[in-house]
Amino acid sequence: MIRLEQLHEWLEKANEKIQNNKEFLTQLDQAIGDGDHGINMSRGFKEAINKIRASTYHDIGSFFQDVSMVFIAKVGGASGPLYGTAFMKAAMALKGKSVLTIQELAFALKESVSGIKMRGNAQAGEKTMLDVWEPVVDYLASSGDSFPWQEVRRISLEQMEHTRQMEARKGRAAYLGSRSVGHLDPGSVSSAYLFEALAETMEGSEAT
Ligand SMILES: [Mg+2]
């Protein structure tokens, strides 16, 4: 079973990766967007970590709800509302739970994917964060409660890399049309950090 402290550890690891790669995310977004993704993600994760460190949780729904509110209330750009929606949908799916199976987590993250699609009016293949979220969550949902977490990391990085050859259809990058080809989508990179962090957390624990 997945415990609350593991979910906390997941977000701590994700925060480390985001802070360590803040400049890289900025550079990626400067190339095809407005250059705010590093700052937005850095602020969002920092504030979310401050919030969850300062609180005690018994309900996984409340935990993700707090994370969601930080992104919605304090993070600008497109990424604040999109990540905020993702965590909000997970919170709603996990309300009242104090431990999770991997399948329950996968179900909640499927709700997150639906939320991102609706909020961003986007589909996979449009060079966005969904190009990492959807295949990774589909893998989790289809893999039962025992599988190699390295596979989650591999799929995340592979799908992130795959956005390089895509033409952007959403956000500012879409104005560049074919000139967006050859650049990684910044949201897919921050999303890959999130799922790498999940894989590392679960690999390093007795989750299943
Ligand atoms: Mg931006």
XYZ file of N, CA and C and ligand atoms in Angstrom:
625
model
N 0.838 -1.203 0.000
C 0.000 0.000 0.000
C 0.874 1.254 0.000
N 0.345 2.285 -0.597
C 1.041 3.579 -0.618
C 0.513 4.416 0.547
N 1.445 4.915 1.344
C 1.060 5.715 2.509
C 1.251 7.210 2.241
N 0.599 8.004 3.068
C 0.696 9.459 2.930
C 2.140 9.955 2.954
N 2.946 9.367 3.818
C 4.334 9.838 3.903
C 5.096 9.587 2.598
N 4.694 8.530 1.871
C 5.335 8.288 0.570
C 4.896 9.319 -0.465
N 3.633 9.722 -0.376
C 3.152 10.759 -1.299
C 3.855 12.085 -1.002
N 4.062 12.332 0.292
C 4.819 13.533 0.688
C 6.253 13.449 0.128
N 6.870 12.285 0.295
C 8.242 12.098 -0.209
C 8.309 12.288 -1.735
N 7.267 11.800 -2.412
C 7.180 11.986 -3.873
C 7.286 13.477 -4.227
N 6.478 14.288 -3.564
C 6.476 15.713 -3.909
C 7.763 16.409 -3.469
N 8.384 15.911 -2.387
C 9.693 16.456 -1.991
C 10.731 16.188 -3.081
N 10.716 14.982 -3.608
C 11.668 14.622 -4.683
C 11.391 15.419 -5.954
N 10.110 15.574 -6.260
C 9.739 16.354 -7.447
C 10.218 17.798 -7.273
N 10.019 18.332 -6.076
C 10.460 19.702 -5.783
C 11.967 19.854 -5.999
N 12.749 18.881 -5.508
C 14.203 18.932 -5.701
C 14.559 19.015 -7.177
N 13.906 18.160 -7.959
C 14.210 18.136 -9.397
C 13.831 19.464 -10.064
N 12.682 19.986 -9.682
C 12.228 21.261 -10.254
C 13.204 22.384 -9.874
N 13.586 22.434 -8.588
C 14.500 23.521 -8.165
C 15.855 23.378 -8.849
N 16.341 22.134 -8.976
C 17.646 21.915 -9.616
C 17.622 22.239 -11.103
N 16.455 22.194 -11.705
C 16.343 22.399 -13.160
C 15.547 23.642 -13.522
N 15.419 24.546 -12.557
C 14.633 25.764 -12.783
C 15.148 26.539 -14.005
N 16.466 26.697 -14.093
C 17.032 27.461 -15.211
C 16.798 26.756 -16.539
N 16.919 25.431 -16.510
C 16.694 24.646 -17.734
C 15.246 24.820 -18.215
N 14.289 24.755 -17.279
C 12.875 24.935 -17.646
C 12.645 26.345 -18.200
N 13.329 27.311 -17.619
C 13.225 28.687 -18.123
C 13.743 28.771 -19.559
N 14.902 28.168 -19.797
C 15.481 28.204 -21.150
C 14.561 27.533 -22.165
N 13.993 26.394 -21.774
C 13.094 25.690 -22.699
C 11.884 26.567 -23.041
N 11.356 27.245 -22.023
C 10.167 28.067 -22.256
C 10.525 29.366 -22.984
N 11.755 29.840 -22.810
C 12.181 31.023 -23.574
C 12.248 30.702 -25.065
N 12.580 29.447 -25.379
C 12.733 29.059 -26.788
C 11.396 29.048 -27.526
N 10.327 28.574 -26.871
C 9.055 28.454 -27.611
C 7.857 29.020 -26.853
N 8.095 29.660 -25.703
C 6.969 30.207 -24.932
C 7.311 31.589 -24.401
N 6.863 31.860 -23.175
C 7.123 33.186 -22.610
C 8.165 33.156 -21.498
N 8.799 32.018 -21.305
C 9.945 31.965 -20.401
C 9.610 31.910 -18.915
N 8.338 31.667 -18.580
C 7.986 31.711 -17.155
C 7.860 30.325 -16.504
N 8.087 29.254 -17.261
C 7.792 27.929 -16.702
C 8.702 27.564 -15.525
N 9.983 27.922 -15.622
C 10.907 27.637 -14.512
C 10.479 28.356 -13.245
N 10.173 29.630 -13.373
C 9.766 30.439 -12.218
C 8.440 29.929 -11.649
N 7.491 29.647 -12.516
C 6.186 29.172 -12.045
C 6.280 27.837 -11.320
N 6.998 26.910 -11.908
C 7.112 25.584 -11.288
C 7.914 25.659 -9.995
N 8.965 26.452 -10.013
C 9.794 26.601 -8.825
C 8.971 27.179 -7.675
N 8.215 28.220 -7.953
C 7.386 28.833 -6.916
C 6.300 27.866 -6.442
N 5.632 27.221 -7.396
C 4.531 26.320 -7.046
C 4.985 25.189 -6.153
N 6.073 24.529 -6.531
C 6.529 23.395 -5.720
C 7.069 23.859 -4.373
N 7.776 24.988 -4.362
C 8.315 25.485 -3.101
C 7.173 25.770 -2.119
N 6.159 26.470 -2.605
C 5.025 26.829 -1.732
C 4.218 25.589 -1.327
N 4.083 24.651 -2.263
C 3.336 23.429 -1.944
C 4.066 22.635 -0.861
N 5.384 22.552 -0.981
C 6.176 21.833 0.020
C 6.090 22.529 1.373
N 6.172 23.850 1.374
C 6.028 24.588 2.638
C 4.689 24.257 3.296
N 3.656 24.218 2.476
C 2.310 23.956 2.991
C 2.195 22.542 3.591
N 2.668 21.552 2.847
C 2.478 20.177 3.349
C 3.429 19.866 4.511
N 4.603 20.549 4.557
C 5.496 20.350 5.701
C 4.893 20.925 6.975
N 4.112 21.972 6.808
C 3.565 22.671 7.972
C 2.259 22.050 8.477
N 1.761 21.032 7.754
C 0.460 20.470 8.107
C 0.592 18.983 8.435
N -0.421 18.464 9.117
C -0.503 17.028 9.386
C -1.744 16.510 8.683
N -1.578 15.422 7.951
C -2.704 14.899 7.168
C -3.046 13.473 7.579
N -4.333 13.182 7.525
C -4.802 11.807 7.696
C -5.562 11.365 6.460
N -5.936 12.363 5.643
C -6.756 12.116 4.460
C -5.955 12.518 3.222
N -5.739 11.568 2.343
C -4.948 11.823 1.141
C -5.636 12.873 0.251
N -6.973 12.874 0.310
C -7.716 13.895 -0.428
C -7.354 15.304 0.036
N -7.289 15.519 1.356
C -6.941 16.851 1.880
C -5.512 17.230 1.521
N -4.635 16.237 1.529
C -3.232 16.469 1.172
C -3.134 17.033 -0.253
N -3.762 16.340 -1.211
C -3.695 16.812 -2.600
C -4.501 18.097 -2.801
N -5.551 18.239 -2.010
C -6.347 19.470 -2.076
C -5.483 20.693 -1.737
N -4.674 20.565 -0.687
C -3.803 21.683 -0.298
C -2.783 21.983 -1.392
N -2.215 20.927 -1.964
C -1.233 21.122 -3.050
C -1.908 21.836 -4.223
N -3.094 21.372 -4.546
C -3.869 21.957 -5.634
C -4.116 23.445 -5.424
N -4.530 23.801 -4.189
C -4.862 25.198 -3.905
C -3.655 26.108 -4.061
N -2.477 25.606 -3.704
C -1.253 26.409 -3.872
C -1.040 26.725 -5.352
N -1.161 25.707 -6.193
C -0.919 25.931 -7.626
C -1.976 26.863 -8.222
N -3.220 26.673 -7.807
C -4.293 27.507 -8.363
C -4.177 28.947 -7.869
N -3.865 29.112 -6.583
C -3.873 30.459 -6.000
C -2.578 31.225 -6.235
N -1.454 30.518 -6.336
C -0.174 31.229 -6.294
C 0.684 31.121 -7.536
N 0.269 30.316 -8.505
C 1.131 30.117 -9.678
C 0.451 30.671 -10.927
N 1.202 31.468 -11.644
C 0.653 32.098 -12.842
C 0.856 31.259 -14.092
N 0.691 31.898 -15.225
C 0.880 31.224 -16.504
C -0.177 30.161 -16.715
N 0.087 29.275 -17.665
C -0.841 28.180 -17.927
C -0.615 27.060 -16.919
N 0.622 26.954 -16.440
C 0.980 25.774 -15.659
C 0.312 25.747 -14.289
N 0.091 26.912 -13.667
C -0.538 26.935 -12.344
C -1.921 26.290 -12.369
N -2.816 26.795 -13.221
C -4.155 26.188 -13.311
C -4.133 24.725 -13.776
N -3.205 24.373 -14.658
C -3.182 22.995 -15.175
C -2.702 22.008 -14.124
N -1.577 22.310 -13.468
C -1.119 21.448 -12.371
C -2.129 21.495 -11.219
N -2.683 22.676 -10.954
C -3.682 22.810 -9.901
C -4.881 21.915 -10.153
N -5.341 21.898 -11.388
C -6.469 21.038 -11.766
C -6.100 19.562 -11.622
N -4.899 19.211 -12.038
C -4.457 17.815 -11.934
C -4.503 17.352 -10.476
N -3.954 18.158 -9.566
C -3.946 17.772 -8.149
C -5.363 17.816 -7.559
N -6.173 18.751 -8.040
C -7.566 18.851 -7.561
C -8.372 17.593 -7.900
N -8.212 17.137 -9.144
C -8.953 15.937 -9.571
C -8.501 14.716 -8.774
N -7.185 14.636 -8.530
C -6.672 13.520 -7.712
C -7.245 13.613 -6.309
N -7.295 14.830 -5.761
C -7.831 15.041 -4.404
C -9.276 14.547 -4.319
N -10.064 14.895 -5.322
C -11.472 14.490 -5.307
C -11.615 12.975 -5.366
N -10.750 12.340 -6.170
C -10.830 10.883 -6.320
C -10.377 10.153 -5.049
N -9.539 10.800 -4.246
C -8.910 10.097 -3.121
C -9.440 10.556 -1.764
N -10.482 11.350 -1.792
C -11.080 11.879 -0.572
C -11.401 10.748 0.419
N -10.975 10.934 1.661
C -11.295 9.982 2.716
C -10.346 8.805 2.837
N -9.362 8.707 1.932
C -8.449 7.562 1.981
C -7.173 7.918 2.756
N -6.680 6.936 3.518
C -5.425 7.171 4.239
C -4.289 6.308 3.684
N -4.616 5.291 2.913
C -3.616 4.505 2.172
C -4.216 4.202 0.803
N -3.328 3.847 -0.136
C -3.761 3.610 -1.518
C -3.111 2.374 -2.087
N -3.817 1.702 -2.967
C -3.142 0.748 -3.836
C -2.627 1.534 -5.046
N -1.738 0.928 -5.788
C -1.241 1.585 -6.995
C -2.391 1.808 -7.978
N -3.319 0.858 -8.009
C -4.464 1.032 -8.911
C -5.341 2.205 -8.514
N -5.464 2.446 -7.212
C -6.230 3.626 -6.765
C -5.511 4.916 -7.145
N -4.189 4.890 -6.997
C -3.424 6.064 -7.425
C -3.575 6.271 -8.935
N -3.492 5.174 -9.690
C -3.619 5.258 -11.152
C -4.991 5.809 -11.535
N -6.030 5.365 -10.838
C -7.379 5.859 -11.125
C -7.457 7.368 -10.868
N -6.878 7.800 -9.749
C -6.904 9.231 -9.413
C -6.147 10.042 -10.461
N -5.017 9.507 -10.909
C -4.222 10.232 -11.912
C -4.905 10.226 -13.280
N -5.725 9.224 -13.520
C -6.545 9.247 -14.749
C -7.539 10.407 -14.686
N -8.095 10.625 -13.505
C -8.963 11.789 -13.318
C -8.179 13.078 -13.558
N -6.927 13.102 -13.104
C -6.062 14.268 -13.349
C -5.896 14.507 -14.843
N -5.651 13.444 -15.587
C -5.474 13.564 -17.042
C -6.739 14.153 -17.677
N -7.904 13.651 -17.252
C -9.165 14.201 -17.789
C -9.290 15.684 -17.453
N -8.895 16.038 -16.241
C -8.962 17.443 -15.817
C -8.039 18.331 -16.637
N -6.834 17.849 -16.897
C -5.870 18.627 -17.697
C -6.411 18.818 -19.115
N -6.985 17.750 -19.654
C -7.545 17.835 -21.019
C -8.643 18.882 -21.081
N -9.523 18.855 -20.071
C -10.653 19.779 -20.071
C -10.184 21.208 -19.839
N -9.306 21.389 -18.849
C -8.844 22.734 -18.484
C -8.033 23.359 -19.630
N -7.213 22.511 -20.285
C -6.350 23.016 -21.351
C -6.977 22.877 -22.732
N -8.175 22.286 -22.776
C -8.813 22.007 -24.060
C -7.806 21.348 -25.003
N -7.135 20.332 -24.489
C -6.019 19.724 -25.224
C -6.148 18.203 -25.286
N -5.458 17.643 -26.227
C -5.343 16.192 -26.385
C -3.860 15.837 -26.455
N -3.549 14.564 -26.265
C -2.166 14.122 -26.474
C -1.793 14.366 -27.935
N -0.512 14.599 -28.197
C -0.033 14.819 -29.561
C 0.066 16.291 -29.937
N -0.268 17.171 -28.977
C -0.249 18.612 -29.268
C 0.950 19.323 -28.639
N 1.939 18.520 -28.185
C 3.171 19.062 -27.600
C 2.866 19.798 -26.297
N 2.273 19.067 -25.368
C 1.982 19.646 -24.040
C 2.334 18.618 -22.964
N 2.089 18.992 -21.717
C 2.301 18.092 -20.584
C 1.526 16.783 -20.724
N 0.402 16.825 -21.448
C -0.393 15.603 -21.643
C 0.388 14.510 -22.359
N 1.350 14.895 -23.157
C 2.130 13.896 -23.896
C 2.990 13.044 -22.972
N 3.207 13.506 -21.760
C 3.830 12.658 -20.734
C 2.749 12.052 -19.831
N 1.844 12.880 -19.347
C 0.835 12.402 -18.388
C 0.026 11.223 -18.927
N -0.503 11.349 -20.139
C -1.429 10.315 -20.594
C -0.768 8.937 -20.743
N 0.351 8.822 -21.464
C 0.946 7.479 -21.595
C 1.453 6.904 -20.268
N 1.981 7.755 -19.400
C 2.487 7.259 -18.115
C 1.330 6.740 -17.261
N 0.266 7.501 -17.192
C -0.878 7.094 -16.363
C -1.575 5.872 -16.973
N -1.651 5.819 -18.303
C -2.203 4.617 -18.944
C -1.381 3.385 -18.572
N -0.053 3.554 -18.561
C 0.809 2.431 -18.177
C 0.528 2.004 -16.739
N 0.456 2.980 -15.839
C 0.168 2.669 -14.429
C -1.171 1.950 -14.286
N -2.160 2.449 -15.012
C -3.516 1.901 -14.883
C -3.611 0.491 -15.444
N -2.737 0.159 -16.389
C -2.839 -1.143 -17.052
C -1.876 -2.178 -16.479
N -1.118 -1.782 -15.473
C -0.010 -2.652 -15.061
C -0.224 -3.409 -13.770
N -1.384 -3.292 -13.164
C -1.605 -4.017 -11.921
C -0.802 -3.417 -10.780
N -0.697 -4.138 -9.672
C -0.045 -3.564 -8.507
C 1.417 -3.963 -8.353
N 1.931 -4.662 -9.348
C 3.345 -5.038 -9.263
C 3.980 -4.915 -10.634
N 4.911 -3.998 -10.757
C 5.572 -3.778 -12.048
C 6.861 -3.007 -11.809
N 7.757 -2.990 -12.789
C 9.023 -2.279 -12.595
C 8.832 -0.764 -12.679
N 9.168 -0.078 -11.604
C 9.033 1.383 -11.601
C 10.013 2.046 -12.564
N 11.116 1.331 -12.879
C 12.041 1.899 -13.879
C 11.318 2.142 -15.196
N 10.289 1.325 -15.427
C 9.519 1.448 -16.655
C 8.748 2.778 -16.678
N 8.282 3.212 -15.525
C 7.587 4.505 -15.434
C 8.564 5.634 -15.764
N 9.771 5.520 -15.226
C 10.785 6.533 -15.524
C 11.120 6.526 -17.017
N 11.312 5.314 -17.561
C 11.687 5.198 -18.976
C 10.607 5.802 -19.885
N 9.349 5.459 -19.611
C 8.249 5.975 -20.443
C 8.165 7.507 -20.323
N 8.318 8.024 -19.106
C 8.266 9.483 -18.907
C 9.296 10.197 -19.762
N 10.533 9.702 -19.696
C 11.617 10.376 -20.422
C 11.467 10.200 -21.930
N 11.027 9.009 -22.329
C 10.827 8.735 -23.753
C 9.728 9.649 -24.331
N 8.636 9.765 -23.605
C 7.520 10.588 -24.089
C 7.871 12.073 -24.053
N 8.621 12.474 -23.031
C 9.113 13.853 -22.967
C 9.966 14.151 -24.196
N 10.879 13.242 -24.480
C 11.790 13.416 -25.635
C 10.995 13.447 -26.946
N 9.911 12.693 -26.974
C 9.066 12.606 -28.160
C 8.430 13.963 -28.507
N 8.244 14.843 -27.510
C 7.628 16.153 -27.805
C 8.543 17.015 -28.675
N 9.833 16.675 -28.712
C 10.787 17.479 -29.494
C 10.386 17.543 -30.971
N 9.897 16.415 -31.473
C 9.581 16.370 -32.906
C 8.152 16.837 -33.216
N 7.393 17.132 -32.163
C 5.989 17.539 -32.392
C 5.901 19.022 -32.735
N 4.836 19.333 -33.478
C 4.503 20.734 -33.724
C 3.476 21.162 -32.672
N 3.735 22.308 -32.035
C 2.852 22.749 -30.952
C 1.491 23.169 -31.492
N 0.445 22.761 -30.746
C -0.932 23.122 -31.132
C -1.636 23.905 -30.032
N -0.949 24.062 -28.898
C -1.579 24.760 -27.771
C -0.620 25.808 -27.212
N -1.198 26.828 -26.604
C -0.382 27.831 -25.919
C 0.409 28.690 -26.886
N 1.327 29.457 -26.312
C 2.101 30.390 -27.147
C 2.943 29.691 -28.196
N 3.408 28.497 -27.861
C 4.268 27.760 -28.791
C 3.549 27.487 -30.108
N 2.212 27.419 -30.057
C 1.442 27.123 -31.277
C 1.607 28.234 -32.322
N 1.861 29.469 -31.861
C 2.059 30.574 -32.812
C 3.309 30.366 -33.661
N 4.236 29.566 -33.157
C 5.474 29.321 -33.897
C 5.290 28.290 -35.005
N 4.175 27.547 -34.935
C 3.916 26.532 -35.955
C 5.078 25.563 -36.074
N 5.551 25.362 -37.278
C 6.598 24.356 -37.502
C 7.925 24.755 -36.854
N 8.089 26.026 -36.495
C 9.336 26.430 -35.817
C 9.394 25.915 -34.372
N 8.265 25.385 -33.876
C 8.309 24.770 -32.541
C 8.947 23.381 -32.588
N 9.045 22.807 -33.775
C 9.667 21.480 -33.924
C 11.162 21.600 -33.618
N 11.680 20.612 -32.892
C 13.099 20.643 -32.536
C 13.331 21.096 -31.104
N 12.267 21.547 -30.438
C 12.354 21.976 -29.032
C 11.491 21.073 -28.159
N 12.004 20.781 -26.962
C 11.195 20.046 -25.981
C 10.087 20.954 -25.456
N 8.935 20.377 -25.182
C 7.874 21.130 -24.518
C 8.214 21.259 -23.024
N 8.273 22.473 -22.497
C 8.648 22.648 -21.077
C 7.707 21.925 -20.106
N 6.411 21.929 -20.386
C 5.458 21.256 -19.496
C 5.645 19.745 -19.484
N 6.090 19.202 -20.612
C 6.356 17.761 -20.641
C 7.614 17.441 -19.823
N 8.540 18.396 -19.762
C 9.771 18.170 -18.985
C 9.468 18.235 -17.485
N 8.709 19.243 -17.056
C 8.361 19.298 -15.618
C 7.511 18.085 -15.236
N 6.654 17.636 -16.152
C 5.833 16.448 -15.880
C 6.700 15.195 -15.764
N 7.714 15.102 -16.614
C 8.628 13.952 -16.529
C 9.360 13.949 -15.188
N 9.736 15.128 -14.676
C 10.366 15.185 -13.343
C 9.406 14.640 -12.287
N 8.136 15.020 -12.412
C 7.133 14.577 -11.443
C 7.022 13.046 -11.429
N 6.989 12.441 -12.612
C 6.824 10.986 -12.671
C 8.134 10.239 -12.385
N 9.269 10.844 -12.729
C 10.554 10.260 -12.308
C 10.622 10.231 -10.789
N 10.181 11.323 -10.175
C 10.192 11.403 -8.707
C 9.275 10.337 -8.109
N 8.131 10.105 -8.733
C 7.215 9.058 -8.268
C 7.894 7.691 -8.359
N 8.520 7.422 -9.502
C 9.194 6.139 -9.696
C 10.293 5.942 -8.668
N 11.085 6.980 -8.427
C 12.190 6.875 -7.459
C 11.668 6.646 -6.037
N 10.584 7.316 -5.711
C 9.997 7.139 -4.377
C 9.489 5.718 -4.196
N 8.781 5.217 -5.187
C 8.165 3.912 -5.051
C 9.200 2.779 -5.150
N 10.208 2.979 -5.975
C 11.298 2.008 -6.088
C 12.013 1.828 -4.760
N 12.166 2.964 -4.065
C 12.945 2.961 -2.828
C 12.139 2.565 -1.613
N 10.919 2.079 -1.812
C 10.088 1.728 -0.658
C 9.403 0.394 -0.876
N 8.790 -0.098 0.166
C 8.052 -1.353 0.092
C 6.608 -1.045 -0.261
N 6.394 -0.525 -1.462
C 5.087 0.031 -1.776
C 4.028 -1.033 -2.011
N 4.417 -2.138 -2.573
C 3.375 -3.057 -3.052
C 3.160 -4.238 -2.108
Mg 5.177 29.923 -20.169
